[in-house]
Coordinates of C-alpha atoms in Angstrom, one line a residue:
Chain A
M1 CA 3.7 9.1 -54.7
I2 CA 7.4 8.5 -55.0
S3 CA 9.9 11.3 -55.4
F4 CA 13.6 11.1 -55.9
K5 CA 15.6 14.3 -55.6
N6 CA 19.3 14.1 -56.4
V7 CA 19.5 10.7 -54.7
N8 CA 23.1 9.3 -54.4
K9 CA 24.3 6.0 -53.1
W10 CA 27.8 4.5 -52.9
Y11 CA 29.1 1.0 -52.1
G12 CA 32.5 2.0 -50.9
E13 CA 34.1 3.6 -54.0
L14 CA 31.4 2.4 -56.4
H15 CA 28.8 5.1 -57.2
V16 CA 25.7 2.9 -57.6
L17 CA 23.1 5.7 -57.8
N18 CA 24.3 9.0 -59.2
G19 CA 22.1 12.0 -58.9
I20 CA 18.7 10.3 -59.4
D21 CA 15.7 12.6 -60.1
L22 CA 12.4 10.9 -60.6
E23 CA 8.8 11.6 -59.8
I24 CA 6.2 8.8 -59.9
A25 CA 2.5 9.7 -59.7
K26 CA -0.2 7.7 -58.1
G27 CA -1.5 4.9 -60.4
E28 CA 1.6 5.0 -62.6
V29 CA 3.3 1.9 -63.8
V30 CA 7.0 2.6 -64.3
V31 CA 9.3 -0.1 -65.8
V32 CA 13.0 0.3 -65.0
C33 CA 15.4 -1.4 -67.4
G34 CA 19.1 -1.3 -68.2
P35 CA 22.1 -3.5 -68.3
S36 CA 23.1 -5.5 -65.3
G37 CA 25.0 -3.4 -62.7
S38 CA 23.2 -0.3 -63.8
G39 CA 21.7 0.3 -60.4
K40 CA 18.1 -0.5 -61.3
S41 CA 17.5 -3.1 -58.4
T42 CA 19.3 -0.7 -56.0
L43 CA 16.9 2.1 -57.1
I44 CA 13.8 0.2 -56.1
R45 CA 15.4 -1.3 -53.0
C46 CA 16.0 2.2 -51.7
I47 CA 12.3 3.0 -51.8
N48 CA 11.5 0.9 -48.7
R49 CA 15.1 1.3 -47.4
L50 CA 16.2 -2.2 -47.9
E51 CA 19.2 -0.1 -48.9
P52 CA 19.8 3.3 -47.3
I53 CA 20.8 6.2 -49.5
Q54 CA 23.6 8.5 -48.5
K55 CA 22.7 11.8 -50.2
G56 CA 19.6 13.4 -51.5
E57 CA 15.9 13.2 -50.8
L58 CA 13.5 10.3 -51.2
V59 CA 9.9 10.8 -50.3
V60 CA 7.3 8.0 -50.5
D61 CA 3.7 8.9 -49.8
N62 CA 4.7 12.0 -47.9
M63 CA 7.2 10.1 -45.7
A64 CA 10.8 11.0 -45.8
V65 CA 12.6 7.7 -46.4
H66 CA 16.0 9.4 -46.5
D67 CA 15.4 10.7 -42.9
K68 CA 16.8 8.1 -40.4
K69 CA 14.1 9.1 -37.9
S70 CA 11.2 8.1 -40.1
N71 CA 9.1 5.2 -39.0
M72 CA 10.0 2.6 -41.6
T73 CA 7.6 0.0 -40.3
K74 CA 4.7 2.2 -41.3
I75 CA 6.1 3.0 -44.8
R76 CA 7.0 -0.6 -45.4
A77 CA 3.6 -1.8 -44.5
D78 CA 2.2 0.3 -47.4
I79 CA 4.7 -1.0 -49.9
G80 CA 4.6 -4.6 -51.4
F81 CA 7.9 -5.9 -52.5
V82 CA 8.3 -8.9 -54.9
F83 CA 11.8 -10.4 -55.1
Q84 CA 13.5 -12.1 -58.0
S85 CA 14.0 -15.2 -55.9
F86 CA 10.5 -15.2 -54.3
N87 CA 11.8 -15.4 -50.8
L88 CA 8.7 -17.2 -49.5
Y89 CA 9.1 -18.5 -45.9
P90 CA 9.7 -22.2 -46.5
H91 CA 8.4 -23.3 -43.1
M92 CA 5.0 -21.8 -43.7
T93 CA 2.1 -22.7 -45.9
A94 CA 1.0 -20.3 -48.7
L95 CA -1.8 -19.0 -46.4
E96 CA 0.7 -18.5 -43.5
N97 CA 3.1 -16.8 -45.8
V98 CA 0.5 -14.2 -46.9
T99 CA -1.0 -13.7 -43.4
I100 CA 2.0 -13.3 -41.2
A101 CA 2.5 -9.6 -41.9
P102 CA -1.2 -8.7 -41.6
L103 CA -1.2 -10.6 -38.3
K104 CA 2.0 -9.3 -36.8
V105 CA 2.4 -5.8 -38.4
K106 CA -1.2 -4.7 -38.7
K107 CA -2.3 -6.7 -35.6
M108 CA -5.3 -8.1 -37.6
K109 CA -7.5 -10.8 -36.1
K110 CA -6.7 -14.3 -37.4
A111 CA -10.1 -14.9 -39.1
E112 CA -9.9 -11.5 -40.9
A113 CA -6.3 -12.0 -42.0
E114 CA -7.1 -15.5 -43.3
K115 CA -10.2 -14.2 -45.2
I116 CA -8.0 -11.6 -46.9
G117 CA -5.3 -14.2 -47.5
R118 CA -7.7 -16.6 -49.2
K119 CA -9.1 -13.8 -51.3
M120 CA -5.7 -12.7 -52.5
L121 CA -4.5 -16.2 -53.2
T122 CA -7.7 -16.8 -55.2
R123 CA -7.1 -13.6 -57.0
V124 CA -3.6 -14.8 -58.2
G125 CA -5.2 -18.1 -59.2
L126 CA -4.0 -20.3 -56.3
E127 CA -7.2 -21.1 -54.5
D128 CA -6.3 -24.8 -54.6
R129 CA -2.8 -24.3 -53.2
I130 CA -3.6 -22.5 -50.0
E131 CA -2.3 -25.2 -47.6
H132 CA 0.8 -26.0 -49.7
H133 CA 4.3 -25.3 -48.7
P134 CA 6.6 -23.3 -51.0
A135 CA 8.6 -26.4 -52.0
Q136 CA 5.4 -28.0 -53.2
L137 CA 4.8 -25.2 -55.6
S138 CA 6.3 -24.4 -59.0
G139 CA 8.4 -21.2 -59.5
G140 CA 5.5 -19.4 -61.1
Q141 CA 3.1 -20.4 -58.3
Q142 CA 5.7 -19.3 -55.7
Q143 CA 6.0 -15.9 -57.3
R144 CA 2.2 -15.5 -57.4
V145 CA 2.1 -16.3 -53.7
A146 CA 4.8 -13.6 -53.2
I147 CA 2.6 -11.1 -55.0
A148 CA -0.5 -12.1 -52.9
R149 CA 1.7 -11.7 -49.8
G150 CA 2.3 -8.1 -50.8
L151 CA -1.4 -7.5 -51.7
C152 CA -2.6 -8.7 -48.4
M153 CA -1.2 -5.6 -46.7
N154 CA -3.4 -3.5 -49.0
P155 CA -0.4 -1.6 -50.3
K156 CA -0.3 1.8 -51.9
I157 CA 2.7 0.8 -54.0
M158 CA 4.0 -2.5 -55.4
L159 CA 7.6 -2.9 -56.2
F160 CA 8.9 -5.8 -58.4
D161 CA 12.6 -6.6 -58.6
E162 CA 13.0 -8.8 -61.7
P163 CA 10.0 -10.9 -60.8
T164 CA 10.3 -13.3 -63.8
S165 CA 14.1 -13.6 -64.1
A166 CA 14.3 -16.8 -62.0
L167 CA 11.4 -18.5 -63.8
D168 CA 11.2 -21.1 -66.5
P169 CA 9.9 -19.5 -69.7
E170 CA 6.6 -21.3 -69.6
M171 CA 5.8 -19.8 -66.2
I172 CA 6.6 -16.2 -67.0
N173 CA 3.2 -15.4 -68.4
E174 CA 1.2 -16.6 -65.4
V175 CA 3.1 -14.0 -63.3
L176 CA 3.0 -11.2 -65.8
D177 CA -0.8 -11.8 -66.2
V178 CA -1.3 -11.1 -62.5
M179 CA 0.9 -8.0 -62.8
R180 CA -1.1 -6.8 -65.8
D181 CA -4.3 -7.1 -63.9
L182 CA -2.8 -5.1 -61.0
A183 CA -1.7 -2.4 -63.4
K184 CA -5.1 -2.1 -65.0
E185 CA -6.7 -1.8 -61.6
G186 CA -4.7 1.3 -61.0
M187 CA -2.0 0.1 -58.6
T188 CA 1.1 2.3 -58.4
M189 CA 3.9 0.0 -59.6
M190 CA 7.6 0.1 -60.2
V191 CA 8.9 -2.9 -62.1
V192 CA 12.5 -3.8 -62.8
T193 CA 12.3 -6.2 -65.7
H194 CA 13.7 -7.2 -69.1
E195 CA 10.2 -8.2 -70.3
M196 CA 9.8 -5.6 -73.0
G197 CA 6.5 -6.9 -74.2
F198 CA 5.1 -6.3 -70.7
A199 CA 6.6 -2.8 -70.6
R200 CA 5.1 -1.9 -74.0
E201 CA 1.7 -3.1 -72.9
V202 CA 1.3 -1.7 -69.4
A203 CA 4.0 0.8 -68.6
S204 CA 3.1 4.5 -68.3
R205 CA 6.8 5.3 -68.6
V206 CA 10.1 3.4 -69.1
V207 CA 13.1 4.5 -67.1
F208 CA 16.4 3.4 -68.7
M209 CA 19.4 3.3 -66.5
D210 CA 23.1 2.8 -67.0
E211 CA 26.1 3.2 -64.6
G212 CA 23.9 4.5 -61.7
Q213 CA 22.3 7.2 -63.8
I214 CA 18.9 7.7 -65.4
I215 CA 19.7 8.0 -69.1
E216 CA 16.2 8.3 -70.5
V217 CA 12.6 8.5 -69.2
A218 CA 10.0 8.1 -71.9
P219 CA 6.6 6.5 -72.7
P220 CA 7.2 2.9 -73.8
D221 CA 6.3 3.5 -77.5
D222 CA 8.7 6.4 -77.8
F223 CA 11.5 4.6 -76.0
F224 CA 11.2 1.4 -77.9
T225 CA 10.8 2.9 -81.4
N226 CA 12.9 6.0 -81.0
P227 CA 15.4 6.0 -78.2
Q228 CA 17.0 9.4 -77.8
T229 CA 20.5 8.3 -76.6
E230 CA 23.2 6.1 -78.0
R231 CA 23.3 4.0 -74.9
G232 CA 19.5 3.5 -75.1
K233 CA 19.9 2.4 -78.8
S234 CA 22.6 0.0 -78.1
F235 CA 20.8 -1.5 -75.1
L236 CA 17.6 -2.1 -77.1
K237 CA 19.6 -3.6 -79.9
S238 CA 21.4 -6.0 -77.6
I239 CA 18.2 -7.2 -75.9
L240 CA 16.1 -7.4 -79.1
T241 CA 18.7 -9.5 -81.0
H242 CA 19.5 -12.0 -78.2
Chain B
M1 CA 38.0 -63.4 -5.6
W2 CA 36.3 -61.8 -8.6
G3 CA 32.9 -63.1 -7.5
F4 CA 33.4 -61.7 -4.0
Y5 CA 34.2 -58.3 -5.4
F6 CA 31.3 -58.5 -7.8
N7 CA 28.9 -59.1 -4.9
E8 CA 30.5 -56.2 -3.0
L9 CA 30.0 -54.0 -6.0
M10 CA 26.4 -55.0 -6.3
R11 CA 26.0 -54.0 -2.6
S12 CA 27.4 -50.6 -3.5
L13 CA 24.8 -50.0 -6.2
P14 CA 22.7 -47.5 -4.1
F15 CA 25.9 -45.5 -3.8
F16 CA 26.3 -45.6 -7.5
L17 CA 22.7 -44.5 -8.0
K18 CA 23.4 -41.5 -5.8
G19 CA 26.3 -40.8 -8.2
V20 CA 23.9 -41.1 -11.2
Y21 CA 21.6 -38.7 -9.5
M22 CA 24.4 -36.2 -8.9
T23 CA 25.6 -36.5 -12.5
V24 CA 22.1 -36.0 -13.8
A25 CA 21.6 -33.0 -11.5
V26 CA 24.8 -31.3 -12.5
A27 CA 24.4 -32.0 -16.2
G28 CA 20.6 -31.2 -16.2
L29 CA 21.0 -27.9 -14.5
S30 CA 24.0 -27.0 -16.7
L31 CA 22.0 -28.1 -19.8
L32 CA 19.2 -25.8 -18.9
A33 CA 21.3 -22.8 -18.0
G34 CA 23.8 -23.4 -20.8
T35 CA 21.0 -23.6 -23.4
I36 CA 19.4 -20.4 -22.3
I37 CA 22.7 -18.5 -22.1
G38 CA 23.9 -20.1 -25.3
F39 CA 20.9 -19.1 -27.3
I40 CA 21.0 -15.5 -26.0
A41 CA 24.7 -15.3 -26.7
G42 CA 24.3 -16.9 -30.1
I43 CA 21.5 -14.6 -31.2
I44 CA 23.7 -11.6 -30.2
R45 CA 26.7 -13.1 -32.0
A46 CA 24.7 -13.4 -35.2
G47 CA 23.4 -9.9 -34.7
R48 CA 24.5 -6.4 -35.8
N49 CA 26.2 -5.0 -32.8
K50 CA 29.9 -5.3 -33.6
I51 CA 31.1 -4.6 -30.0
L52 CA 28.9 -7.2 -28.4
R53 CA 29.7 -9.7 -31.2
A54 CA 33.5 -9.2 -30.5
I55 CA 33.1 -9.6 -26.7
I56 CA 31.2 -12.8 -27.1
G57 CA 33.8 -14.0 -29.7
V58 CA 36.6 -13.5 -27.1
W59 CA 34.6 -15.3 -24.4
V60 CA 34.0 -18.2 -26.8
D61 CA 37.6 -18.4 -27.8
L62 CA 38.8 -18.3 -24.1
I63 CA 36.5 -21.1 -23.1
R64 CA 37.2 -23.2 -26.1
G65 CA 40.9 -22.6 -25.8
T66 CA 41.4 -23.7 -22.2
P67 CA 41.0 -27.2 -20.7
F68 CA 37.7 -27.6 -18.9
L69 CA 39.5 -29.0 -15.8
V70 CA 41.4 -25.7 -15.5
Q71 CA 38.2 -23.7 -15.8
V72 CA 36.7 -25.8 -13.0
F73 CA 39.8 -25.1 -10.8
I74 CA 39.7 -21.4 -11.6
I75 CA 36.1 -21.2 -10.4
F76 CA 36.5 -23.4 -7.4
F77 CA 40.0 -22.6 -6.1
I78 CA 40.9 -19.2 -7.5
L79 CA 37.6 -17.2 -7.2
P80 CA 37.6 -17.6 -3.4
G81 CA 40.9 -15.6 -3.5
I82 CA 39.0 -12.6 -4.6
G83 CA 36.2 -13.2 -2.2
I84 CA 33.8 -15.4 -4.1
E85 CA 33.5 -18.6 -2.2
L86 CA 31.5 -21.4 -3.8
E87 CA 30.5 -24.9 -2.7
A88 CA 31.6 -27.7 -5.1
F89 CA 28.1 -28.2 -6.5
P90 CA 27.3 -24.7 -7.6
A91 CA 30.9 -24.3 -8.8
A92 CA 30.5 -27.4 -11.0
V93 CA 27.2 -26.2 -12.4
I94 CA 28.6 -22.7 -13.2
A95 CA 31.7 -24.2 -14.9
L96 CA 29.7 -26.7 -16.9
S97 CA 27.0 -24.2 -17.9
N98 CA 29.6 -21.7 -19.0
L99 CA 31.4 -24.4 -21.1
T100 CA 28.1 -25.6 -22.7
A101 CA 26.8 -22.1 -23.3
S102 CA 30.0 -21.2 -25.3
F103 CA 29.6 -24.2 -27.6
I104 CA 25.8 -23.7 -28.0
C105 CA 26.4 -20.0 -28.8
E106 CA 28.5 -21.1 -31.8
I107 CA 25.9 -23.7 -32.9
V108 CA 23.0 -21.1 -32.6
A109 CA 25.0 -18.3 -34.4
S110 CA 25.9 -20.5 -37.3
G111 CA 22.3 -21.8 -37.6
I112 CA 21.0 -18.3 -37.7
L113 CA 23.6 -17.2 -40.3
A114 CA 22.7 -20.2 -42.5
V115 CA 19.2 -18.8 -43.1
P116 CA 19.3 -17.0 -46.5
I117 CA 19.5 -13.2 -46.3
G118 CA 16.5 -13.0 -48.6
Q119 CA 14.3 -14.3 -45.8
R120 CA 15.2 -11.3 -43.6
E121 CA 14.8 -9.0 -46.5
A122 CA 11.3 -10.3 -47.3
A123 CA 10.3 -9.9 -43.6
T124 CA 11.9 -6.4 -43.4
A125 CA 10.0 -5.3 -46.6
A126 CA 6.8 -6.5 -45.0
G127 CA 7.4 -4.3 -41.9
L128 CA 8.2 -7.0 -39.4
S129 CA 10.3 -5.8 -36.5
Q130 CA 13.8 -7.2 -35.7
Y131 CA 12.3 -9.3 -32.9
Q132 CA 9.4 -10.5 -35.1
Q133 CA 11.8 -11.5 -37.8
L134 CA 13.8 -13.5 -35.4
R135 CA 10.9 -15.1 -33.7
F136 CA 8.7 -16.0 -36.7
I137 CA 11.0 -16.2 -39.7
V138 CA 14.7 -16.8 -38.8
L139 CA 14.7 -19.0 -35.7
P140 CA 12.1 -21.5 -36.9
Q141 CA 14.3 -22.1 -39.9
A142 CA 17.5 -22.0 -38.0
M143 CA 16.3 -24.7 -35.6
R144 CA 16.5 -27.3 -38.4
T145 CA 20.3 -26.6 -38.5
I146 CA 20.6 -26.1 -34.8
M147 CA 18.8 -29.2 -33.3
P148 CA 21.1 -32.1 -34.3
P149 CA 24.4 -30.6 -33.1
L150 CA 22.6 -29.1 -30.1
V151 CA 21.6 -32.6 -28.9
G152 CA 25.1 -33.8 -29.7
Q153 CA 26.4 -31.1 -27.4
Y154 CA 24.2 -32.4 -24.6
V155 CA 25.9 -35.8 -25.0
L156 CA 29.3 -34.1 -24.6
L157 CA 27.9 -32.2 -21.6
V158 CA 27.0 -35.4 -19.8
K159 CA 30.5 -36.9 -20.4
D160 CA 32.4 -33.6 -19.6
S161 CA 30.5 -33.5 -16.3
S162 CA 32.8 -36.3 -15.1
V163 CA 35.6 -33.6 -14.7
V164 CA 33.8 -32.0 -11.8
S165 CA 34.6 -35.1 -9.7
A166 CA 38.0 -33.4 -9.4
I167 CA 36.6 -30.8 -7.0
G168 CA 34.8 -33.4 -4.9
V169 CA 31.4 -33.5 -6.4
V170 CA 30.2 -37.1 -5.8
D171 CA 29.1 -37.9 -9.3
I172 CA 29.3 -41.3 -11.0
T173 CA 33.1 -40.8 -11.6
R174 CA 33.8 -39.8 -8.0
V175 CA 31.8 -42.8 -6.8
G176 CA 34.0 -45.0 -9.0
W177 CA 37.1 -43.5 -7.4
L178 CA 35.8 -44.0 -3.9
T179 CA 34.6 -47.5 -4.6
V180 CA 37.8 -48.7 -6.3
Q181 CA 39.6 -48.0 -3.0
R182 CA 37.5 -50.7 -1.3
I183 CA 37.1 -53.0 -4.3
P184 CA 40.4 -53.1 -6.1
E185 CA 39.0 -54.4 -9.4
G186 CA 39.5 -51.3 -11.6
L187 CA 38.1 -52.9 -14.7
M188 CA 34.9 -54.0 -13.0
V189 CA 34.3 -50.7 -11.1
F190 CA 35.0 -48.4 -14.0
G191 CA 33.2 -50.8 -16.3
L192 CA 30.1 -50.0 -14.2
V193 CA 30.9 -46.3 -14.2
G194 CA 31.2 -46.4 -18.0
L195 CA 28.0 -48.4 -18.3
L196 CA 26.0 -45.8 -16.2
Y197 CA 27.3 -42.9 -18.4
F198 CA 26.4 -44.8 -21.5
A199 CA 22.9 -45.4 -20.1
I200 CA 22.4 -41.7 -19.8
C201 CA 24.0 -40.8 -23.1
Y202 CA 22.6 -43.5 -25.4
P203 CA 19.0 -42.1 -25.6
L204 CA 20.5 -38.7 -26.4
I205 CA 22.7 -40.2 -29.1
N206 CA 19.6 -41.8 -30.6
L207 CA 17.6 -38.6 -30.3
S208 CA 20.4 -36.7 -32.1
G209 CA 20.4 -39.3 -34.9
F210 CA 16.6 -39.2 -35.1
L211 CA 16.6 -35.4 -35.3
E212 CA 19.3 -35.4 -37.9
R213 CA 17.3 -37.7 -40.1
R214 CA 14.0 -35.8 -39.5
M215 CA 15.6 -32.5 -40.3
T216 CA 17.2 -33.7 -43.4
V217 CA 13.8 -35.1 -44.6
A218 CA 12.1 -32.0 -43.6
S219 CA 14.5 -29.7 -45.4
T220 CA 14.3 -31.7 -48.6
K221 CA 10.5 -31.7 -48.4
L222 CA 10.3 -28.0 -47.7

């Protein structure tokens, strides 16, 4: 579904992605972790070309994202993206937030888009918040609207960039619950997160990154109980003792 | 004597109303053209094309860095030298539209740039085109920032329009100049001139204040 082959990216002198090789199959849930600045957010932002890559091949659902001639609108329409800071449109209601892309990108009829919008907002537990504006919602509710916004496009892949990092602790679980359900239904997901409980429970594999490189890729149980590298060990130690 | 001149002035009122009409015509047309050109230029200035951005930047600096009176003279007296002959009225409208557009350009560009980058990223990730992002996501939010200074700019436009009396457009100011030659009570004549400008500007000032309050409330609510 997603295939990285020797992917490289630089910000000026800084080598933010260094020779990334990674294959993600349909239905897999891959959790990406690593210290800040390790390139994990950049990695998933490259998948829908929010960031362009400079070298290597990146193929998503048989479409070459590295190729400048590729039609990104089509690829992006199939990939839901959830941001750390939600990025809901503040001038629109929850329902308008989730229906704008189906209406404008998929050219769906309004009634149909709203039907799907209501269904997805209900699915994330917000059936009583459909007409609310983002500022009238808590952080956890906003992030669930953002997930529903991605789901309304009926995506093949969902990407999550630290979806719970900006939330108060008591709101983290309501968002993780929605993500757990998605994972169980077989959605292909890539999640950048520090929620190791979530990773243990639903991840097919954990990707550990540091300094722009993939250091380890392993099933969660193996990675958490028996990391193979020194950097993996010291990272786990630092996040488990904080 | 004062009473006599006052009656004379009252008899000149129709002449003054023609001046009001002219001021409103010059300012209104310039408002329309300046707004359209200013928005287009502002959108480009906040856009990605570096060359276009630089060209508009130079234009804005030139217009903002020269006196408006000089700009009016260039259009009215100097352009005929290279074969472009203009009547006073179109010359005035062109000069004033150009001035207004350059200020509105900066207001619009800074309004657009004030919309957080995450908004564009979310819209990009959803597959919205550049145009759709601007139309549905960025501009509606930028308008909250743009509206109050935009209306403030319209007030300045009405007042700046008095400069075009210098090339013979018979606006309120010009009517004042002509009248004071018959009625040598400068304070009285130009008091009326000021009053008429104020009558046009005051509703705009209120509108600007109203929008500012409404936008502040709206942005805290949202």
